[in-house]
Short mmCIF file of C-alpha atoms in Angstrom, two decimals:
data_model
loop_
_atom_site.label_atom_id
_atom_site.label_comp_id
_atom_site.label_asym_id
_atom_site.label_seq_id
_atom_site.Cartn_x
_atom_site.Cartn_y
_atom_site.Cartn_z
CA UNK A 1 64.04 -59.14 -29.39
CA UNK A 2 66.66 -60.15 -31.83
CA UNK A 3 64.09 -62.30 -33.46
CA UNK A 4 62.26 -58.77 -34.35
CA UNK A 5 64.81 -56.86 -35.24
CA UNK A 6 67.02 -59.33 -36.97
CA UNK A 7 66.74 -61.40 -40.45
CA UNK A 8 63.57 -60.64 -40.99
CA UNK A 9 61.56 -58.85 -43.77
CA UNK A 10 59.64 -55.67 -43.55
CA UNK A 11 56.48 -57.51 -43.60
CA UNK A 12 57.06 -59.70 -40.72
CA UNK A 13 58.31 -56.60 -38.59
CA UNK A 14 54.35 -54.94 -39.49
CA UNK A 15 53.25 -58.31 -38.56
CA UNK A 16 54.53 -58.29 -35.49
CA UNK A 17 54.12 -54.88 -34.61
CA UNK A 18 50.20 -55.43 -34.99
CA UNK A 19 49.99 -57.97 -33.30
CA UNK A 20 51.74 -56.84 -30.82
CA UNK A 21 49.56 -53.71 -30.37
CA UNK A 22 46.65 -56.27 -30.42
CA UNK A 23 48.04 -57.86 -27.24
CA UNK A 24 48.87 -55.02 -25.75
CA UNK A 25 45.67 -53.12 -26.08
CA UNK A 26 43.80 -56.13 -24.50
CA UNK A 27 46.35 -56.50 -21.78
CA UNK A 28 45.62 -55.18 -18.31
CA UNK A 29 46.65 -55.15 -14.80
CA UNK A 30 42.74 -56.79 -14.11
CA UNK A 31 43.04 -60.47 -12.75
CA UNK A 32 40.18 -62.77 -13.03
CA UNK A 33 39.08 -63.97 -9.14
CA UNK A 34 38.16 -67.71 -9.21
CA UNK A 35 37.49 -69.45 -6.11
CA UNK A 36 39.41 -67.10 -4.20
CA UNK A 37 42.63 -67.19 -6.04
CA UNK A 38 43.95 -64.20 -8.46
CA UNK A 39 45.14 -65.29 -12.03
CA UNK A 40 46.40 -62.93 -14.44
CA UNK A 41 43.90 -62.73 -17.67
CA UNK A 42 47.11 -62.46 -20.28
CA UNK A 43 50.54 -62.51 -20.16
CA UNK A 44 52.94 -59.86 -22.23
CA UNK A 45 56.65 -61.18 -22.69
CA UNK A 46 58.99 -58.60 -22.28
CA UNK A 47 60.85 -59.74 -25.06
CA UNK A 48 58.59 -59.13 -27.14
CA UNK A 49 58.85 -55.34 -26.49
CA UNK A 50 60.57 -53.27 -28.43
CA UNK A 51 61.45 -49.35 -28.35
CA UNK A 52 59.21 -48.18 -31.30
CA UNK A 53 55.92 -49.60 -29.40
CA UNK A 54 57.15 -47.69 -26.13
CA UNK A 55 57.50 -44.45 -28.12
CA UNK A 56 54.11 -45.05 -29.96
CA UNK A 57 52.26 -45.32 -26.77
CA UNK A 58 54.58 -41.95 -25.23
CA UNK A 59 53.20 -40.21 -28.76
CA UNK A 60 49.68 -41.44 -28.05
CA UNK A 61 49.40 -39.99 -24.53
CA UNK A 62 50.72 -37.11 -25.42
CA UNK A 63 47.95 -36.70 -28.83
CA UNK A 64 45.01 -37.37 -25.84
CA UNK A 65 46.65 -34.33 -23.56
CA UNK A 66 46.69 -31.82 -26.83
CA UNK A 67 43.17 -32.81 -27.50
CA UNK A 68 42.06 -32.44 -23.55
CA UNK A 69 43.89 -29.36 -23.87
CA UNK A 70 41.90 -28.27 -26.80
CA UNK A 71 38.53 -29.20 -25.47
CA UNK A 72 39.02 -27.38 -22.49
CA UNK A 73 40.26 -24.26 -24.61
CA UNK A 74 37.46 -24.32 -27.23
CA UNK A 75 35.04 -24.74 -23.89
CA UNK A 76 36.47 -21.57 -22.68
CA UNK A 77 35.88 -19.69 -25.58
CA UNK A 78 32.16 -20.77 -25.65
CA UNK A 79 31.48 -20.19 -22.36
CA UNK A 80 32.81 -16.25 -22.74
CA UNK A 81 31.49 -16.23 -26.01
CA UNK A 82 28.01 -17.38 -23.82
CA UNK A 83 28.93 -14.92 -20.99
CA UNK A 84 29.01 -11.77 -23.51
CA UNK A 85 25.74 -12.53 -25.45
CA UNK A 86 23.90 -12.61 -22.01
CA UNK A 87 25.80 -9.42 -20.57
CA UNK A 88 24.42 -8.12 -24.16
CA UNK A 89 21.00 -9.34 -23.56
CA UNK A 90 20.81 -8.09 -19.99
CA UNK A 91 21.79 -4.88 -20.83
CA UNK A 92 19.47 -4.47 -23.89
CA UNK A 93 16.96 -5.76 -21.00
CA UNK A 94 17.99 -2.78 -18.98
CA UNK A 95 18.03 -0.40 -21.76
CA UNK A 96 14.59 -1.23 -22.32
CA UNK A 97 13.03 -1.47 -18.90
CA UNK A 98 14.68 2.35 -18.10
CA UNK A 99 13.17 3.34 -21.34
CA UNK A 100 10.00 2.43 -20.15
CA UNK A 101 10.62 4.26 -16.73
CA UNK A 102 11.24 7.27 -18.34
CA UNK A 103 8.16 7.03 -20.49
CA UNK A 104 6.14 5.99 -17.79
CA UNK A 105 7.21 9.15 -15.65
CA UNK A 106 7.14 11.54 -18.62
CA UNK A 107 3.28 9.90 -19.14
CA UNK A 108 2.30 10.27 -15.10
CA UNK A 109 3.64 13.65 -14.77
CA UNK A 110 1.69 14.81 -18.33
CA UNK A 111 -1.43 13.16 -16.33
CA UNK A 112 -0.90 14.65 -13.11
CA UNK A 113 -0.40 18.35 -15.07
CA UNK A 114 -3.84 17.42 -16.95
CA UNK A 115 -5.31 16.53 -13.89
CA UNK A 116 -4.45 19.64 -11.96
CA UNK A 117 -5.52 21.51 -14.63
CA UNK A 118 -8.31 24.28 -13.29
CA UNK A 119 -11.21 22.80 -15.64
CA UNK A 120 -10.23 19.38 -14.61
CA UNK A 121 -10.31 19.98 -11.12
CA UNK A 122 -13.96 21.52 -11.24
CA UNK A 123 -15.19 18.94 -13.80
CA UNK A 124 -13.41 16.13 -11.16
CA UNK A 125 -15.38 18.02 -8.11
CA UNK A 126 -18.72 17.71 -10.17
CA UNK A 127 -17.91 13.97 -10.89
CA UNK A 128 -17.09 13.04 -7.24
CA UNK A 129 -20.14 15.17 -5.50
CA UNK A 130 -22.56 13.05 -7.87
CA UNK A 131 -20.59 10.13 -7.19
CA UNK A 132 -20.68 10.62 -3.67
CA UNK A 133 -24.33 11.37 -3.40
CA UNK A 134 -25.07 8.63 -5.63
CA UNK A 135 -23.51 6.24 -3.41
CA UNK A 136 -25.27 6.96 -0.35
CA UNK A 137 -28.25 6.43 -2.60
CA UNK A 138 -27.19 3.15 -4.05
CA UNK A 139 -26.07 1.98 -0.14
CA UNK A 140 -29.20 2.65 1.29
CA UNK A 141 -31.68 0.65 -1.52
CA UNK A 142 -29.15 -1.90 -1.50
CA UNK A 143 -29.31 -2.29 2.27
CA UNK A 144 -33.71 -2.38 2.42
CA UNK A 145 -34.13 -4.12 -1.32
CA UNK A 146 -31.26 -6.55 -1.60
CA UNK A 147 -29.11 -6.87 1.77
CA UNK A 148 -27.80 -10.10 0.51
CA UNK A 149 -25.33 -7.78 -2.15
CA UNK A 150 -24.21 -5.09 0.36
CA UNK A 151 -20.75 -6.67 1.08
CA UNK A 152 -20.25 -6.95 -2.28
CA UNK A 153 -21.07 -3.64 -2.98
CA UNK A 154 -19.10 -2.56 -0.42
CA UNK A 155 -16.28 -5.10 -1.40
CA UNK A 156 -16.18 -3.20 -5.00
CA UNK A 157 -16.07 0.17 -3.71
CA UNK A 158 -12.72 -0.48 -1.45
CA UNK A 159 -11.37 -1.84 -4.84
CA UNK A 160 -11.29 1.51 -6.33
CA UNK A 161 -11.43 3.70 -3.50
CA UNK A 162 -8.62 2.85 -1.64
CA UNK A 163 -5.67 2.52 -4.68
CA UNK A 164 -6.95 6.37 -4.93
CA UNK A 165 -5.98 6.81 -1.83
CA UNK A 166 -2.85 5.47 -1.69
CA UNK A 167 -1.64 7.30 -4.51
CA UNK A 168 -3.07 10.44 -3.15
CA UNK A 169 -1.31 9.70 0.27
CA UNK A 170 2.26 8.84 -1.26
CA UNK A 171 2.40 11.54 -3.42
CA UNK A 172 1.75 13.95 -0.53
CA UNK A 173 3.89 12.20 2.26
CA UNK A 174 0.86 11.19 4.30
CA UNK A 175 1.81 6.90 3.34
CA UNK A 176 2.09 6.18 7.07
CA UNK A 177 -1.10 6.99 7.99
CA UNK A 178 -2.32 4.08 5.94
CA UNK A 179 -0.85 1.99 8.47
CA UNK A 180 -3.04 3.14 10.78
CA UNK A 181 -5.90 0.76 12.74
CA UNK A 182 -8.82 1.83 10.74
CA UNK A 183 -7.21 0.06 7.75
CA UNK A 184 -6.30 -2.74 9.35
CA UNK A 185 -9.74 -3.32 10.40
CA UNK A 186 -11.31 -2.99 6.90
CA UNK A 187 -9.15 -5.08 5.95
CA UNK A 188 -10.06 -7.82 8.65
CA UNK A 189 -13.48 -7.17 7.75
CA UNK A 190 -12.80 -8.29 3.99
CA UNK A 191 -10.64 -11.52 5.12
CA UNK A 192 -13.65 -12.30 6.73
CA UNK A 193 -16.06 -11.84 3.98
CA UNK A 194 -14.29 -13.26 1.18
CA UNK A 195 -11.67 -16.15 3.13
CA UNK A 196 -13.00 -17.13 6.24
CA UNK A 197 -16.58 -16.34 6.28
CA UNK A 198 -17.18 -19.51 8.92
CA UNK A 199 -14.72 -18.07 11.34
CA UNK A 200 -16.23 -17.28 14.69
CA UNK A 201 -13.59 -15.26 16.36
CA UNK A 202 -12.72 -13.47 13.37
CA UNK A 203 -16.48 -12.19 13.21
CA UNK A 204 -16.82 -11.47 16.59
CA UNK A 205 -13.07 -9.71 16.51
CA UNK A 206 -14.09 -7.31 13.53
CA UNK A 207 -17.68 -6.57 14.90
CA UNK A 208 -16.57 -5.41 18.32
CA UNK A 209 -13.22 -2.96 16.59
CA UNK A 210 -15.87 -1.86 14.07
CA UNK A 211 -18.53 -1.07 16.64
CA UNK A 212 -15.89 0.91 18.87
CA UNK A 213 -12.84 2.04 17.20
CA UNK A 214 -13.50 2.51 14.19
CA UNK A 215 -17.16 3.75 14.37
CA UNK A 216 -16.46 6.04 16.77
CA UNK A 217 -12.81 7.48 15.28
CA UNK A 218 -15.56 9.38 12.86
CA UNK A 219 -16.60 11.48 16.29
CA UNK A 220 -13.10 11.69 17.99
CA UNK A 221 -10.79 12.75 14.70
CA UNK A 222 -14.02 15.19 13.23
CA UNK A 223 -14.45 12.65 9.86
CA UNK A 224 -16.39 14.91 7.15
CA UNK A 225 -18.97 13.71 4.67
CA UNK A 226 -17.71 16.11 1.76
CA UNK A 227 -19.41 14.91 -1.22
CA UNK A 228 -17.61 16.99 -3.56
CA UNK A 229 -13.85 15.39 -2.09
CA UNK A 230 -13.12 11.86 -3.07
CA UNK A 231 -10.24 12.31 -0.14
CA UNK A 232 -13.04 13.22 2.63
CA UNK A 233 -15.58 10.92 1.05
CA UNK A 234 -13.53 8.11 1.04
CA UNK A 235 -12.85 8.94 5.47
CA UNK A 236 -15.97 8.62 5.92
CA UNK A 237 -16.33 5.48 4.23
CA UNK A 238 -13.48 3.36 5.64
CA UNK A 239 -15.46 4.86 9.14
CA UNK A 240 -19.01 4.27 8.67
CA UNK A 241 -19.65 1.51 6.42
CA UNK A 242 -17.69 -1.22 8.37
CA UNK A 243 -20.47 -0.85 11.09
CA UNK A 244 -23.25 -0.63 8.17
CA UNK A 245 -21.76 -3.97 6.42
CA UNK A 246 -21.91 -5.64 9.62
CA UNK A 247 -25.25 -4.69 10.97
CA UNK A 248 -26.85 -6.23 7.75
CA UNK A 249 -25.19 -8.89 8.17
CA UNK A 250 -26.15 -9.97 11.47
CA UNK A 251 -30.11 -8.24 11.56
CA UNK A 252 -31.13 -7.90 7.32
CA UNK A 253 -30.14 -11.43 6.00
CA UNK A 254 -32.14 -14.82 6.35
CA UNK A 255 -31.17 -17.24 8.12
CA UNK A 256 -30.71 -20.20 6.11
CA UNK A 257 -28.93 -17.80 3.62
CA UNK A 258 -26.32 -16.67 6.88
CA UNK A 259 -25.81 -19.96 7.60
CA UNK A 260 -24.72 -20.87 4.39
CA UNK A 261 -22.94 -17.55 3.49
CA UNK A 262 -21.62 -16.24 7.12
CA UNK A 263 -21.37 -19.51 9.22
CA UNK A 264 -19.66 -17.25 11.86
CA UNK A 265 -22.28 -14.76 12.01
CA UNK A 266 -24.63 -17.47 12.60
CA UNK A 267 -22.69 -19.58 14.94
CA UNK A 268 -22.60 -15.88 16.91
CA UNK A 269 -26.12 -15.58 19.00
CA UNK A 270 -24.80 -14.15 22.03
CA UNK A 271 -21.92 -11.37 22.13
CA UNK A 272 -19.87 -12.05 25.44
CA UNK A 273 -18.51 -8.15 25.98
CA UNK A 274 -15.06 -9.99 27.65
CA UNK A 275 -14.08 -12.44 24.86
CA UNK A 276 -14.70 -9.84 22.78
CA UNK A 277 -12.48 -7.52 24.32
CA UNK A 278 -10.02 -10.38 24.09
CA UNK A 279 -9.72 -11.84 20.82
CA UNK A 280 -10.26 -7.96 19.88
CA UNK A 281 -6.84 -7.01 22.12
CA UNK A 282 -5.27 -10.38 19.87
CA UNK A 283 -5.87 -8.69 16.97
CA UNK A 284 -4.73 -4.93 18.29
CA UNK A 285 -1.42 -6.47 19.37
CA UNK A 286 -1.11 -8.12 16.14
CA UNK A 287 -1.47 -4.55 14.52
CA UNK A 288 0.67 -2.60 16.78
CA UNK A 289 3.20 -5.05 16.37
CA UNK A 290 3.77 -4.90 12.92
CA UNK A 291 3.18 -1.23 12.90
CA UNK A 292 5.94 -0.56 15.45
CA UNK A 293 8.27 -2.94 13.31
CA UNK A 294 7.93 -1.61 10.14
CA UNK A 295 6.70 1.89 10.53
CA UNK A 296 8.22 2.98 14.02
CA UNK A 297 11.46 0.70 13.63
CA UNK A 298 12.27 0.52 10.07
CA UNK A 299 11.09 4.02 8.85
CA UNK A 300 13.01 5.88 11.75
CA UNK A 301 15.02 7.78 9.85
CA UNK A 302 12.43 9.10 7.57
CA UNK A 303 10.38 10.07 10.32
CA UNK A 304 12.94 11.80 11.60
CA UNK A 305 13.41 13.74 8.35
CA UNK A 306 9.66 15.13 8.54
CA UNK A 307 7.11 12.13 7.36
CA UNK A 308 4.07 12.06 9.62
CA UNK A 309 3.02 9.32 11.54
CA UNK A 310 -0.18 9.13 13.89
CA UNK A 311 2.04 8.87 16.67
CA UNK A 312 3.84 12.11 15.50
CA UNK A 313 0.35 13.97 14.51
CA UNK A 314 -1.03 13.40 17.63
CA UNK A 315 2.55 14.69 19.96
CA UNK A 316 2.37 17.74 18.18
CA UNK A 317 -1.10 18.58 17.95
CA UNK A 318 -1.85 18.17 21.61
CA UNK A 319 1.69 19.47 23.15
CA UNK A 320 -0.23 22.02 25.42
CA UNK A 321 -2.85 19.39 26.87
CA UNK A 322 -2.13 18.44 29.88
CA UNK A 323 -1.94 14.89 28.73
CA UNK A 324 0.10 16.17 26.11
CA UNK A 325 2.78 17.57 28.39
CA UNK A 326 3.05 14.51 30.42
CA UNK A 327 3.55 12.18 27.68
CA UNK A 328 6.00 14.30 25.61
CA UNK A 329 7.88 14.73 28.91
CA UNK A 330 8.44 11.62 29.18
CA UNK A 331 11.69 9.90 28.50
CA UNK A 332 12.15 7.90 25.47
CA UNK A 333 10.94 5.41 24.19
CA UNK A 334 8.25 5.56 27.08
CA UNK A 335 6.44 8.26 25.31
CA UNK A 336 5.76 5.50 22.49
CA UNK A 337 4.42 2.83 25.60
CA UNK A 338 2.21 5.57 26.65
CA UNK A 339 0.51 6.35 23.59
CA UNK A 340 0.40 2.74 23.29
CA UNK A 341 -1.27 2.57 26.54
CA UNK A 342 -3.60 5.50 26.07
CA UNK A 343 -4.79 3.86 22.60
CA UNK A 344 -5.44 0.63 23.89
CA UNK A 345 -7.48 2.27 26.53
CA UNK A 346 -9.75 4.13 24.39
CA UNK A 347 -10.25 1.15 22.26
CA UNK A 348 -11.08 -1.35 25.30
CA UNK A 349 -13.71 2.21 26.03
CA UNK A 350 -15.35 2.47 23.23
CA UNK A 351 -16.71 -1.43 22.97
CA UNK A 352 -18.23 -1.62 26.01
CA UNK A 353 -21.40 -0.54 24.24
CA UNK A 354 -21.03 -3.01 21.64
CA UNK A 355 -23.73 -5.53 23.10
CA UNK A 356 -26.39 -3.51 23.68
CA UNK A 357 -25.64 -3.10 19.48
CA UNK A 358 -25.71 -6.72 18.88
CA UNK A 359 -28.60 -7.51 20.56
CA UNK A 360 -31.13 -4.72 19.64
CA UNK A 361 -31.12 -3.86 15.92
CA UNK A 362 -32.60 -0.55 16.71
CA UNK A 363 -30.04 0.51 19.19
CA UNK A 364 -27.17 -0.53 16.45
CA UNK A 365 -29.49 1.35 13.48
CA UNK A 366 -29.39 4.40 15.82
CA UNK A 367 -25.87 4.30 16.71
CA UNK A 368 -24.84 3.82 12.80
CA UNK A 369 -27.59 6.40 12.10
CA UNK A 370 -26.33 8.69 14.73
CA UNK A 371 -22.13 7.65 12.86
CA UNK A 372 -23.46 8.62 9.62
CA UNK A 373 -25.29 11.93 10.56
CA UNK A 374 -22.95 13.31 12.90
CA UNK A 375 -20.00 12.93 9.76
CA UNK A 376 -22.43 14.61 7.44
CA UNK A 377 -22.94 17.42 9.98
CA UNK A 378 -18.99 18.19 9.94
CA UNK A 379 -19.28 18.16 6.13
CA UNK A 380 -21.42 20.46 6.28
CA UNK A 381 -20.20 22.52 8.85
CA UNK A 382 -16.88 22.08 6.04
CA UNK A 383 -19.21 23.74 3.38
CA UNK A 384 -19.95 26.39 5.35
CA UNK A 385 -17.10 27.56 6.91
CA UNK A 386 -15.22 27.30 3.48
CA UNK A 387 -17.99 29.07 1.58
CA UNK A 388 -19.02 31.86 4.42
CA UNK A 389 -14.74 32.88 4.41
CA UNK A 390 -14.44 32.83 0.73
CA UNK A 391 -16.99 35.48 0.42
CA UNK A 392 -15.87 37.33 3.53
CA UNK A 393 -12.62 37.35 1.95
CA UNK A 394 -14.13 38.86 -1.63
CA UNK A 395 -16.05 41.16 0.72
CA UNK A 396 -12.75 42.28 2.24
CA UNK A 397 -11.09 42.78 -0.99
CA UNK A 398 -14.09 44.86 -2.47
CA UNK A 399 -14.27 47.37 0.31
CA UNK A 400 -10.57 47.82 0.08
CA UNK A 401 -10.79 48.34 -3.57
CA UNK A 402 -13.56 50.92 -2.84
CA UNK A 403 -12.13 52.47 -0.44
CA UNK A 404 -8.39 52.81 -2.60
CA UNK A 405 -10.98 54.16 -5.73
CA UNK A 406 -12.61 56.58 -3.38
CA UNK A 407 -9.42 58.38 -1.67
CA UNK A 408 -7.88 57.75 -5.48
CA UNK A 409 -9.13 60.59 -8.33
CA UNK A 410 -6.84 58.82 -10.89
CA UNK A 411 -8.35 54.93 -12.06
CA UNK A 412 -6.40 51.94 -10.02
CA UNK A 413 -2.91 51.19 -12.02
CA UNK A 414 -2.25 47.32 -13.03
CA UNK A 415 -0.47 46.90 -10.34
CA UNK A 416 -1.22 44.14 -7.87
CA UNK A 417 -3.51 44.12 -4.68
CA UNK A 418 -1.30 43.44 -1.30
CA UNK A 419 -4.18 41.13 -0.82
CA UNK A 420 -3.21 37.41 -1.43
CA UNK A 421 -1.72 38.82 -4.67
CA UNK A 422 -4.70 39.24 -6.75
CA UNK A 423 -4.47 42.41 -9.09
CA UNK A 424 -6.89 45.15 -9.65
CA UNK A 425 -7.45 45.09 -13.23
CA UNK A 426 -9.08 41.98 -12.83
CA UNK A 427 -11.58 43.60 -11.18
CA UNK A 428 -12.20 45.46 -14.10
CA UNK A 429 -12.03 42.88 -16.28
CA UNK A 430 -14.98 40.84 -14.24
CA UNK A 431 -17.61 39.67 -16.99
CA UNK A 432 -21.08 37.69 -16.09
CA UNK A 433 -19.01 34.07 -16.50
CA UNK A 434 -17.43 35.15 -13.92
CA UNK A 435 -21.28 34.96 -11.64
CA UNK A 436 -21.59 31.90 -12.75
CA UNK A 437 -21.59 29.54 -9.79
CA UNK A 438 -19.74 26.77 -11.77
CA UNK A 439 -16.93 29.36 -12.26
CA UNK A 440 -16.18 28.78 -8.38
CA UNK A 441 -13.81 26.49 -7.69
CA UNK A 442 -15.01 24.52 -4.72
CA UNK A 443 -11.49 23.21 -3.14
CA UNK A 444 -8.30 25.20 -2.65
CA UNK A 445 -5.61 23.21 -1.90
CA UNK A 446 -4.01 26.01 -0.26
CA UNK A 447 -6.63 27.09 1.99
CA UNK A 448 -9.76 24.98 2.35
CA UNK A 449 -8.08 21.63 2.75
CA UNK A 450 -8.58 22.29 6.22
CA UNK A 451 -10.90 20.67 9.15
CA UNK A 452 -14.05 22.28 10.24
CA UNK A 453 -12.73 23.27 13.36
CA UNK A 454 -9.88 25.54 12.16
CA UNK A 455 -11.20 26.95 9.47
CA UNK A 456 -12.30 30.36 11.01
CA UNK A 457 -10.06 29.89 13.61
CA UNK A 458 -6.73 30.17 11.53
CA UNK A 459 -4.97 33.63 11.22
CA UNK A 460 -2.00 32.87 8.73
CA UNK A 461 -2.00 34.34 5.04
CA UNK A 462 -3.23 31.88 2.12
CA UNK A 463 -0.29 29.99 1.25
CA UNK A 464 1.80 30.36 3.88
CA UNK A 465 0.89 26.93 5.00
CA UNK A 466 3.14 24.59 6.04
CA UNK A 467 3.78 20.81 4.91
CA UNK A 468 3.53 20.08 8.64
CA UNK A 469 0.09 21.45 8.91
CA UNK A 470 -1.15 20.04 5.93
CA UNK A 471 -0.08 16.55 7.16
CA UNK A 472 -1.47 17.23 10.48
CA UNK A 473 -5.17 18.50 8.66
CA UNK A 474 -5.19 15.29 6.82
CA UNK A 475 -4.94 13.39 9.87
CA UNK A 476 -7.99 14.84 11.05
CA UNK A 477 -9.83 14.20 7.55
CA UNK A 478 -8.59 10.88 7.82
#
């Protein structure tokens, strides 16, 4: 020490003082291990230390925590400044997306005004009659000239058919009834087609619920063949041509060409009626499973607020039935096991027949023959009743305006008619357009959306119908 800080030059002192850092810097606590024993690498002699080295290293450790202390506070700052920019992004993002909701809905409501539109609807009518008649065309030389394409013909009609009727069914309330079996089983039938054409079970499974529920739903819920009603058109289609699909698959197409195409179909030569029953209850339990979770379960409380569900549709429509009475009497939740019950009944009923279909193609063309004919009979039964009370209603109205002209000996005032509304000028006003058939508006959403069966039964005023009856019509149509 006194060696450093005594008779020696300034030089010497900066000598020292390096070299001491030197030293320092390359002196550690580590030891070198050599054959066992610890030696120390290097040696610092404490008299060599002096006070200006131990505040040099104090200064240094203090420089490293005011740059740690930086880092950390410049890192902060970027990570808000990083933080901001993507709370700005995001809610440019949002900005954007609800300025596209809001054009979107101003867009879909313009469309659903345009489409609602009096010439619309009777142009859309025209459109869907001659697309309706059309396709039965198109169905039937498809199924005698190329059978081979019928799946895929009727693949590509459930492509555009059913988003129509989805959007038809939400915007009216009726979404839960597309939950409903028949769905599920068109559905089947296109997993089958298109994903596991080779599957046994799942052939014999969709031909038995297509042969019995389904085919004959179009008998027990009155489906109608109205050409001019894409809602009624596409009823009967989700009914009838599962059966048709089916049928030319198993009696129209080669064989080599099934075997390759439909391995299941092929693999199927003999329908046993009790494993069909069976993997057919599989795939019923599968359905009313999910349906009871996510409609019956999850949806409770909308139900509750008025949406429509089969179960629902078919308590209230047969309350006075005897069968009705018992199960509405019965204490929850047993009045859902019943219906359960009485469903799974009438399904296990109506494929008992199936067979005799798979084994005679004449028997199965007469029973999907007999399907088809017996929905076109309640369309036109439909057309009928809707047509025959529209013009006893204009016959009404005309004798009561003759009558009112004849007891009158001043002309009829503009003042309206107590019937539904309409006014007597107009009556006056009636020009030769107005003979024109195409003048006639062929649906009334108000009054002829209605099934055959109640249309000449019903008593209550035109619109003066209520959202519950509507829902409960469409159930029938459906």
């Amino acid at each position: 020490m006194s060696e450093l800080s005594v008779g020696n030059s300034p030089e010497l002192l900066a000598t020292d003082l390096r070299r001491f850092s030197r030293s320092a810097s390359t002196s550690s606590a580590s030891s070198t291990i050599d054959g066992g024993a610890e030696t120390p690498s290097m040696e610092v002699p404490l008299d060599r230390l002096s006070v200006l080295d131990v505040l040099e290293n104090l200064a240094l450790s203090t420089r490293i925590n005011q740059i740690n202390y930086t880092v950390r506070r410049k890192g902060g700052e970027i990570k808000g400044l990083a933080l901001r920019q993507r709370d700005r992004v995001l809610r440019g993002r949002e900005e954007d997306i609800d300025r596209l909701k809001r054009r979107f809905l101003t867009s879909l409501s313009r469309f659903e005004a345009k489409w609602e539109d009096a010439q619309v609807v009777s142009q859309r009518e025209k459109l869907a009659f001659a697309f309706g008649l059309g396709n039965v065309f198109a169905s039937g030389l498809l199924l005698g000239a190329q059978p081979e394409w019928f799946h895929v013909w009727y693949s590509v009609q459930m492509c555009y058919l059913m988003p129509i009727r989805i959007y038809s069914y939400r915007k009216r309330s009726y979404q839960y009834f597309l939950a409903d079996l028949c769905y599920f089983v068109n559905i089947l039938l296109l997993v089958w087609l298109w994903i596991f054409p080779g599957s046994r079970m799942l052939f014999l499974s969709t031909y038995c619920l297509a042969y019995g529920t389904l085919a004959w739903a179009v008998i027990t819920w009155r489906n109608s063949l109205v050409l001019h009603s894409i809602d009624k058109t596409t009823s009967a289609f989700i009914h009838v041509l599962p059966p048709v699909v089916l049928h030319c698959i198993h009696f129209r197409l080669d064989d080599d060409y099934k075997v390759r195409r439909f391995a299941g179909a092929a693999e199927l030569k003999s329908l046993n009626l009790w494993e069909g029953m069976l993997w057919a209850s599989f795939w019923y339990a599968v359905w009313q499973t999910l349906y009871h979770i996510f409609i019956t379960v999850r949806r409770k409380e909308k139900i509750k607020a008025g949406y429509l569900t089969s179960f629902e549709w078919l308590r209230r429509s047969y309350k006075d039935t005897k069968l009705g009475l018992f199960v509405n009497g019965l204490p929850e939740p047993f009045p859902v096991l019943a219906f359960t019950m009485i469903q799974f009944g009438y399904q296990m009923l109506t494929m008992i027949p199936c067979p005799l279909w798979y084994h005679s193609k004449y028997l199965s063309a007469a029973f999907v023959f007999t399907i088809f004919m017996v929905a076109s009979y309640n369309g036109a039964t439909y057309y009928i009743d809707v047509f025959g009370r529209r013009f006893q209603k204009e016959l009404g109205k005309l004798q009561s305006d003759v009558a009112t002209w004849q007891n009158s000996s001043t002309p009829p005032s503009p003042v309206a008619s107590p019937q539904n509304g309409i006014s007597v000028v107009k009556a006056e006003q009636h020009t030769a357009a107005d003979d024109d058939v195409d003048a006639i508006a062929l649906t009334d959403d108000k009054e002829n959306d209605r099934p055959p069966s109640s249309l000449m039964a019903t008593t209550s005023a035109p619109g003066t119908r209520s959202k519950e009856q509507d829902a409960m019509e469409a159930k029938k149509d459906r």
